[in-house]
XYZ file of C-alpha atoms in Angstrom:
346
model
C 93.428 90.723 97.662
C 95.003 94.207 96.701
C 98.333 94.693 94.783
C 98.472 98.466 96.261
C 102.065 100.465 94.780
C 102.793 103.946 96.502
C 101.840 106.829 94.729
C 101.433 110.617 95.596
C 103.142 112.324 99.066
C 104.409 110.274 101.272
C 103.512 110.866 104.877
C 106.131 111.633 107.484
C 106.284 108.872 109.545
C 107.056 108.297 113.425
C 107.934 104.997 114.615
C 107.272 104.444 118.238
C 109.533 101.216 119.479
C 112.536 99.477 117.979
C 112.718 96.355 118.527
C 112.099 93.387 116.041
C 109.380 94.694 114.153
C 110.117 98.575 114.409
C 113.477 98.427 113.591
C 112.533 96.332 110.059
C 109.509 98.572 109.473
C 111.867 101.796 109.824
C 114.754 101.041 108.102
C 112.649 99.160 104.603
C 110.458 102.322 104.980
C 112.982 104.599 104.849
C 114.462 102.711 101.997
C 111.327 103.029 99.903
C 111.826 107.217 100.334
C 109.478 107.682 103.479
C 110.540 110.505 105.969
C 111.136 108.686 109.236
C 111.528 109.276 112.909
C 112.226 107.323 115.437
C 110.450 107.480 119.239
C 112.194 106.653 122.026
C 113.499 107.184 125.544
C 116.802 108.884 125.456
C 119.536 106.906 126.934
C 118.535 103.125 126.473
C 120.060 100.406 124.001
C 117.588 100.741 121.270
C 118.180 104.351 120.654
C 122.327 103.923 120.293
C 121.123 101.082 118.062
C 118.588 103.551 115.832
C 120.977 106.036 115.883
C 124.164 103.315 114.652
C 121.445 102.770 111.801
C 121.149 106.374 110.940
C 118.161 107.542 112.198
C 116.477 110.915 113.699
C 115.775 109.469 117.222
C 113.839 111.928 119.444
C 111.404 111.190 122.735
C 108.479 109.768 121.774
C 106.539 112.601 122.040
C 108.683 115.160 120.005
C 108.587 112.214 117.697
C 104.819 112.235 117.096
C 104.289 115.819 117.526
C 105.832 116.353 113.888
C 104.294 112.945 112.376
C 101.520 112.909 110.069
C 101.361 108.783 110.434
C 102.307 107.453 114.111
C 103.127 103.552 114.125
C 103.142 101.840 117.463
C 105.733 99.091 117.693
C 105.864 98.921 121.468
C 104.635 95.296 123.050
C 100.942 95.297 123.650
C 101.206 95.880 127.603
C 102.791 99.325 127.452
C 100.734 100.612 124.540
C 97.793 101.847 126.400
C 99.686 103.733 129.056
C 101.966 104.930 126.232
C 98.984 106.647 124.175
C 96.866 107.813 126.963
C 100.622 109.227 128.898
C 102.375 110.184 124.681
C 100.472 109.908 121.577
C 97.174 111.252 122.241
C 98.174 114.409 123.721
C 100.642 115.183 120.874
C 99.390 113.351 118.190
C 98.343 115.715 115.342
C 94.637 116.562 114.502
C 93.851 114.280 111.315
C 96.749 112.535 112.034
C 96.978 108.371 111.040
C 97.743 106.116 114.021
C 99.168 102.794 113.247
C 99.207 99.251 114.651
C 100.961 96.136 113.677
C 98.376 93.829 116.103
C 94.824 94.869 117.373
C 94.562 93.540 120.593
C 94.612 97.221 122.103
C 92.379 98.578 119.891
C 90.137 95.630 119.359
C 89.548 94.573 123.514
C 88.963 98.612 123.748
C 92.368 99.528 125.874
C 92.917 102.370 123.585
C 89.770 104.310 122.342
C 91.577 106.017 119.828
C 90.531 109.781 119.363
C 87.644 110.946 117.033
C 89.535 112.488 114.660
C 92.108 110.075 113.972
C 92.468 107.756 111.345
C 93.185 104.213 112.635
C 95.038 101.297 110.601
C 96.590 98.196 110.969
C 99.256 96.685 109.042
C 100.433 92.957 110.684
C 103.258 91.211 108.010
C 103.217 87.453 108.598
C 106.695 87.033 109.864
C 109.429 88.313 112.073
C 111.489 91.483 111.905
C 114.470 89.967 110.571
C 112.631 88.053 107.814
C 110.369 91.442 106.693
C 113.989 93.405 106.567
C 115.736 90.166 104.854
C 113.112 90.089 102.314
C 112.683 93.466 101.480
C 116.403 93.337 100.847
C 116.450 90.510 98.344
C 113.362 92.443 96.103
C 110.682 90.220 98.242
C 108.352 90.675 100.618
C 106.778 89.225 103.525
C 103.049 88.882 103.154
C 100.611 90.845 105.309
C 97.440 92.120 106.224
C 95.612 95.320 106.603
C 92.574 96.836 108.106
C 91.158 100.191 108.724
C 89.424 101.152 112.265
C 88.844 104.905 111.728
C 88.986 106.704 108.373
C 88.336 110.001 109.289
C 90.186 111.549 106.240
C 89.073 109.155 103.569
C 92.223 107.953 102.680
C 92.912 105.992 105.763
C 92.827 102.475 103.549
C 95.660 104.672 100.946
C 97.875 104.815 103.874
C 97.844 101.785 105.375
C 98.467 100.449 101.648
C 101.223 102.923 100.896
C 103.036 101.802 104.215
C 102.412 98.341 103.453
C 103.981 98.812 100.288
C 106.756 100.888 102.049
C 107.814 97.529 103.968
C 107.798 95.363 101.369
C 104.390 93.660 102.080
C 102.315 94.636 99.042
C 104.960 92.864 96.595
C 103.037 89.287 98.487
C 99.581 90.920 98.304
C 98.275 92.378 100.926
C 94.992 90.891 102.324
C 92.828 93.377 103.994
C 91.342 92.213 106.943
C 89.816 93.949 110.259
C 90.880 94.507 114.098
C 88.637 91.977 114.988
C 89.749 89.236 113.093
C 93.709 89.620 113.057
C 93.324 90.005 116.503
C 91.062 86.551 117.179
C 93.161 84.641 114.904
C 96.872 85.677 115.274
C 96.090 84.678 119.249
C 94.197 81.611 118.436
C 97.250 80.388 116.104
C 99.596 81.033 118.807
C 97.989 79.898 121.696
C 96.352 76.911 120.026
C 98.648 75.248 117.466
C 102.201 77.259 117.003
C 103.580 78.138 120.484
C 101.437 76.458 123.175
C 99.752 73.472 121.000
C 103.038 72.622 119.492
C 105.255 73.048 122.873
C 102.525 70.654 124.842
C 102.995 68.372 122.045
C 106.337 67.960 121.439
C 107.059 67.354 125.391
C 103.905 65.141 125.559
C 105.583 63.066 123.156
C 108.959 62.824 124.440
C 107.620 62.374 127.838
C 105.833 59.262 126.614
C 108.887 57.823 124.958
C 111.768 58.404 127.922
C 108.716 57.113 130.480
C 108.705 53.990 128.104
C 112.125 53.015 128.567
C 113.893 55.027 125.606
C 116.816 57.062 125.657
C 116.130 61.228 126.286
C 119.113 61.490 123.521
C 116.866 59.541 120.846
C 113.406 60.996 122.203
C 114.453 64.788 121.509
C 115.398 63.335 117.962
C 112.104 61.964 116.785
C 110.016 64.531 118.615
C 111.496 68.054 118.533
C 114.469 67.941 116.078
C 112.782 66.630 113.189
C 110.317 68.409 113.471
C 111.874 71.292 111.608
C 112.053 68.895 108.753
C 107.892 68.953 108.428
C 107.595 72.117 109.191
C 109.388 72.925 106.796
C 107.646 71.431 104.169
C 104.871 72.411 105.434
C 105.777 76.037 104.528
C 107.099 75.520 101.421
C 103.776 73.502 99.901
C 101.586 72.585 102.333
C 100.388 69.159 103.706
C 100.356 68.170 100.041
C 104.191 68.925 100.255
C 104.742 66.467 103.309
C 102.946 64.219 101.400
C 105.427 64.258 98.709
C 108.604 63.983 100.694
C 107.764 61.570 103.814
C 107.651 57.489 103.353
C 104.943 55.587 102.944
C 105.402 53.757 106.059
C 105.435 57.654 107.817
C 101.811 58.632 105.441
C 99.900 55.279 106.853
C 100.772 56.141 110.315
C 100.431 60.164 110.140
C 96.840 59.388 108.639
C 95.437 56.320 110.799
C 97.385 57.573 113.819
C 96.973 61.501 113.960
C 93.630 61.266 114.666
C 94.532 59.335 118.051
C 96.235 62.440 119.450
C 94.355 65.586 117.598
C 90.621 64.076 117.979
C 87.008 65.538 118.806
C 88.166 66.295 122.037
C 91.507 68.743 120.830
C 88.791 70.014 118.742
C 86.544 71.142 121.539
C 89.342 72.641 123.247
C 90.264 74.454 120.407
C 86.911 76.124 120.321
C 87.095 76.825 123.916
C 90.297 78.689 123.125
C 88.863 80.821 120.834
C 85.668 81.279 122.833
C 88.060 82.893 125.224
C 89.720 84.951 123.169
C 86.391 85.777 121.170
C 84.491 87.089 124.428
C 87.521 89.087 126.052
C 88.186 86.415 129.046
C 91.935 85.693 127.558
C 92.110 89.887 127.177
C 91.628 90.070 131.084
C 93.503 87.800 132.348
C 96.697 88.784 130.735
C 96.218 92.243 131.238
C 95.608 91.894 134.943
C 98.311 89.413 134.884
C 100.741 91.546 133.841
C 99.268 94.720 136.211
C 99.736 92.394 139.076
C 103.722 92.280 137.984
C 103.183 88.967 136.119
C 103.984 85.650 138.946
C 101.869 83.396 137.475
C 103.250 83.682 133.701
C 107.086 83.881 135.243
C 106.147 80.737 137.127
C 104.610 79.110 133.662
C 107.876 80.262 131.554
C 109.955 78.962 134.090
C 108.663 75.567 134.043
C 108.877 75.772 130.370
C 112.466 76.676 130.370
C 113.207 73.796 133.121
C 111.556 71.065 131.715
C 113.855 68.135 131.204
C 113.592 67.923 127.254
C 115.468 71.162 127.075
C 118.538 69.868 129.124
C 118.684 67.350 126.848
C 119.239 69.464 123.891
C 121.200 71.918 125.147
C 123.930 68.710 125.228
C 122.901 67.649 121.912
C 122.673 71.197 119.718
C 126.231 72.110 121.501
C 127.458 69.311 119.123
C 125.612 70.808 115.866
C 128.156 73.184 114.635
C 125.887 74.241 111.703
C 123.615 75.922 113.928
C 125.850 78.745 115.164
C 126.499 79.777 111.642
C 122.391 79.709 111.064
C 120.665 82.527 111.001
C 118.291 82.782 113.959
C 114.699 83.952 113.415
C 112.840 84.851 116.386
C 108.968 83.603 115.816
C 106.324 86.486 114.668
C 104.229 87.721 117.544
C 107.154 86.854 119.209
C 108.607 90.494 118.274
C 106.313 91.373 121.197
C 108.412 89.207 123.374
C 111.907 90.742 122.203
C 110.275 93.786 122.481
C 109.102 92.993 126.081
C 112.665 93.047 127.166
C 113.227 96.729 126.267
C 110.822 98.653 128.552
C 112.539 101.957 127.904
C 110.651 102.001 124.239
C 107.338 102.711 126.437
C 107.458 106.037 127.814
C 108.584 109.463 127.094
């Protein structure tokens, strides 16, 4: 682990996309003294929104042309058309091109050019929670890697942004493409968006088809379940230990293993087989070329599955959670991001 701190020049920076992630990137980097620019297509909701926030918004590619550090915050799908169309053909000789996930890089949809240096930095948490701790004197934690160092300083940049954002006051753990690639897609494919989703409707599936009420179901097996994870994130499993029954620690232990067994193992590995050897890569990029039926079909059934009717009726009667604040999940800035196509081109 590195405790980096900023020193020296600070590089004028361009920040390609705000959404989620580029709009807390720009505005805690800007805080920490960085020059910053923001990239975007004239005329769409983000850019009244960058300029409300005080910003130097300009296309994206009069936006890199004067950068000497180029972050892409743009979701994954648009990225390669956006530096092959944008970046590459104004992006400055010596110039540092930045990432906040490697799947473009890493599964070789951008080839980055020769004389480029090539970083990631990925914090471990939504927009709104890297801005919200920044503000408060914190930090989100995050990782780094370097691709390219053509300049020899490619790992000082990619520390001095991390420390621009807040990240380095955590530790930042350096890391490569490869790896925060493979494993931020594993985690949410395997255990915190699709293993968790299966599981919580698998469960309450198994209670209403038993005879109990939906009302009680979405209780046990999607409400509370804040509760853990919760704990969870606060101490680990040794946490939930602490705070959970007795009655709840004898069943968790001799009963877990029922549901997560040899067999969720092996398909766990198969997961990240797939995302390991590319086949994952492919299919979502040529779902998405082919205008994306399948995964509309998928997210649909998702969105119209019976638990969600259920509470709909019940949160409408939880008056805390309007006041809450409301955290979108991490590589779920892609998906905010997703909605706001005019961040992609020029």
């Amino acid at each position: 682990m590195s405790s980096p701190s900023q020193t020296g020049p600070k590089p004028r920076i361009a920040i390609v996309g705000y959404g989620s992630q580029g709009r807390a990137h720009a505005l805690n980097l800007r805080d920490s003294g960085f020059d910053v620019t923001i990239g975007l297509r004239p005329g769409g909701p983000t850019e009244i929104k960058a300029r409300a926030d005080g910003f130097t918004v300009r296309t994206p590619a009069e936006a890199v042309k004067g950068a000497e550090l180029v972050a892409v915050l743009t979701p994954d799908m648009v990225q390669a058309q956006l530096y092959g169309e944008v970046i590459e053909p104004n992006i400055a000789p010596g110039a540092c091109l930045l990432f906040a996930h490697g799947f473009n890089v890493h599964y070789q949809q951008i080839n980055p050019r020769e004389d480029l240096d090539v970083v990631l930095v990925a914090p471990k948490g939504p927009g709104a929670l890297v801005r919200r701790e920044y503000e408060i004197g914190r930090g989100v934690p995050s990782v780094y890697a370097v691709h390219q160092d053509r300049s020899g300083k490619a790992e000082a940049l990619a520390l001095a942004y991390c420390a621009g954002i807040g990240g380095a006051r955590q530790n930042a753990i350096k890391t490569t493409f490869k790896e925060e690639t493979e494993t931020d897609l594993f985690g949410e494919q395997a255990v915190l968006c699709g293993g968790a989703t299966k599981l919580v409707q698998a469960g309450w599936e198994t209670l209403v088809e038993a005879g109990y009420q939906p009302e009680v179901a979405y209780y046990e097996c999607l409400h509370e379940l804040k509760l853990i994870v919760d704990l969870f994130y606060e101490g680990g499993v040794t946490r939930m230990h602490e705070f959970i029954s007795e009655t709840a620690q004898y069943g968790a232990l001799t009963r877990g293993p029922y549901v997560v067994d040899e067999n969720t193992k092996a398909q766990m590995k198969k997961v990240l087989q797939e995302i390991q050897d590319g086949t994952f890569a492919r299919q979502w990029i040529a779902e998405y070329a082919a205008g994306n039926t399948q995964y509309k079909a998928l997210k649909q059934a998702d969105l119209d599955h019976p638990i969600e009717a259920v509470g709909r009726k019940l949160r409408a009667n939880m008056k805390w959670l309007s006041t809450a604040p409301q955290a979108r999940p991490a590589d779920a800035a892609d998906a905010a991001e997703a909605a706001q196509p005019e961040e992609a081109a020029a």
